[in-house]
Structures are given as C-alpha cells and as structure tokens.
Amino acid sequence: MSLAHDLYFSGRRILVTGAANGFGEAMAGLFYAAGAQLVLADIEEQPLAAVASRYGAAAHVFDQADPASVEDLAKAAGPVDILINNAGVLVAKPLLETSLEEVRRTVDIDFVGALRLIQLIGRGMVERRRGVILSIGSQTAFSGGENRAVYAAAKAAISQLTKSAAVEWGPYGVRVVCLAPGRSLTRMTRQTAKEGQSGDRGLARVPLGRWGTAEEIAKMAMFLVSDAASYMTGETVIADGGYVHG
Ligand SMILES: NC(=O)c1ccc[n+]([C@@H]2O[C@H](COP(=O)([O-])OP(=O)(O)OC[C@H]3O[C@@H](n4cnc5c(N)ncnc54)[C@H](O)[C@@H]3O)[C@@H](O)[C@H]2O)c1
C-alpha cells in the first residue's frame, strides 16, 4: 500500500467545522482534491456557502455555543467517517480583564461544543467500529501565553479529552487525535495582531523564523486523519515551527 493511496479519501464522508475561513477552508480544498465527500459547517452562512459551492459540499449553518444547534448538525451530517473539530474562537485578553461571560463563551465553543460533537459523532463511529476524530487544539495548551489564559486552558482540555476518548474507543477501531498549531496566519490571528493584542514579538521564539500558513496546518490535519497515521491515537501533535522549544 503506498503513501499516496493512504492520502486518498474517495468515498469518505468528512465533517469539517469552522469551514468558512482559515484552517477549515484550507482543509476543505485539500480533502475535495483528495476525493472526499464533504459536509462543511460554520456559524457564518455566506462565506460557508461560498466555500461549499466551490467544493461541491453540503453546508450546514450551526452555532457551536448552542447545544441544540450542535445536535442538529450531528443529525444532519449523518454517519461520517472523519470528524474534524476545527471551529473555535479566541478572546485575546489579559486574564484580569477577561469577563465571566467571555470565559463562558470561550469554554462553551472551544471545549463544550467540541466535546459534544465528539460524543454525538463518536457514538455512531463506535457502533460502526470505525472512524477518526481530529480536534484542532493549540500550542498554547502547552506553552500558555500572554492574552491567552482562557483559550489555552480550553485547548488543553481538548488535548486531555482526546487521550481518554482514544482509550475508550480504541477497542472499537476509532482513532481520536488532536493537532496543536502554533500561530498561523488566518483571520483569527490577523485580527488580534491588528488590535494590538498579539504582535510579532513571539516570532523571535520560532526556530523556523516565520508563522505557519493555513495550508501547512491543513496538510498536517490530512495526514493525521489518513490511513498513513493509522497507528496513532490519543496523541496531540504540535505544529508550531518549534515555538515550544524556542
Ligand atoms: N490561527 C492560529 O494561529 C491558530 C493556532 C492554534 C489553533 N487555532 C485553532 O484553529 C481553529 C481554526 O482557527 P482559524 O485560525 O482558522 O480561525 P478562523 O477565525 O479563520 O476560523 C474559525 C472558524 O470557526 C467559525 N466559528 C467561530 N465560532 C463558531 C461557532 N460558535 N459556531 C460555529 N462556527 C464558529 C468561524 O466562523 C470561522 O469560520 C480554531 O479552533 C482555532 O482556535 C488557530
């Protein structure tokens, strides 16, 4: 079996959340080119529709902060072979200035909503005895960071959840993994940089000397959910240009 064959997704049904922008949009393009059948979901209706029509995908508008909406998405998606739990938000603020409402919103979207999707989609995978779940965590889960306290904690929770789900579902042939990107150039980071909440100060700590791109993260995601990574589960892979070691 060749590596190229492992990276082909013909006939696989893949649900990507947060697919209207950034990493999710880049993943949609890669998986489309690799023959996947895509279900794309996001809270932003128009950009989602544009990405979905470009890649012949089904589009589903949902709000990951709303449990009923997450359930609707899981029902609408039907049986999926691969879930990519990518939707997320970053409230970039000093801990002392972060309101309880902002804490709750971050945790509701970045942890609780993601966890709920893992449960709802994972159940069918366990029953069918196959499937892969990838969550997009963050390198900040390991390093922490200025203006990242709540976000980093929510992402750390996803990495921990990944381990336990992998242990429980491994015997059913379901892999659960997590990808922890370092700062990459998407709308999320451009916005916080513009608002002066995170400039290029951290770049000196990146051994590769640059921020990542959405395409680089999408390729890592593709590898992790592919059969090329079939003996990996429970793991969080960091892709951050070496930041955590810098
Ligand atoms: N860009 C980075 O440097 C970086 C680094 C580490 C981790 N991440 C994580 O990667 C993932 C993708 O981020 P990105 O950089 O592509 O950002 P992005 O803002 O470009 O994309 C995030 C997507 O999630 C969607 N979304 C936000 N809230 C939602 C909600 N309540 N319900 C449904 N969809 C919602 C947005 O509409 C958007 O399309 C996020 O989980 C983010 O935390 C990003």
PDB file of C-alpha atoms in Angstrom, residues 11 36 40 57-58 103 111 142 148 155 173 179 202 212 242 246:
ATOM      1  CA  GLY A  11     -15.872   7.695  -0.678  1.00  0.00           C
ATOM      2  CA  ALA A  36     -13.748  13.164  -0.108  1.00  0.00           C
ATOM      3  CA  LEU A  40     -18.946  21.727   5.922  1.00  0.00           C
ATOM      4  CA  ALA A  57     -20.014  20.117  -0.419  1.00  0.00           C
ATOM      5  CA  ALA A  58     -23.091  20.057   1.790  1.00  0.00           C
ATOM      6  CA  VAL A 103     -14.765  32.826  29.881  1.00  0.00           C
ATOM      7  CA  PHE A 111     -14.399  22.948  24.744  1.00  0.00           C
ATOM      8  CA  PHE A 142       1.456  23.535  26.282  1.00  0.00           C
ATOM      9  CA  ARG A 148      -4.304  33.505  26.001  1.00  0.00           C
ATOM     10  CA  LYS A 155      -7.493  23.925  24.296  1.00  0.00           C
ATOM     11  CA  GLY A 173     -11.327   0.860  15.908  1.00  0.00           C
ATOM     12  CA  LEU A 179      -3.436  18.861  16.287  1.00  0.00           C
ATOM     13  CA  GLY A 202       6.822  35.973  19.719  1.00  0.00           C
ATOM     14  CA  GLY A 212       2.560  28.992   9.834  1.00  0.00           C
ATOM     15  CA  GLY A 242       9.391  24.782  17.035  1.00  0.00           C
ATOM     16  CA  GLY A 246      12.417  28.030  21.321  1.00  0.00           C
TER      17      GLY A 246
END
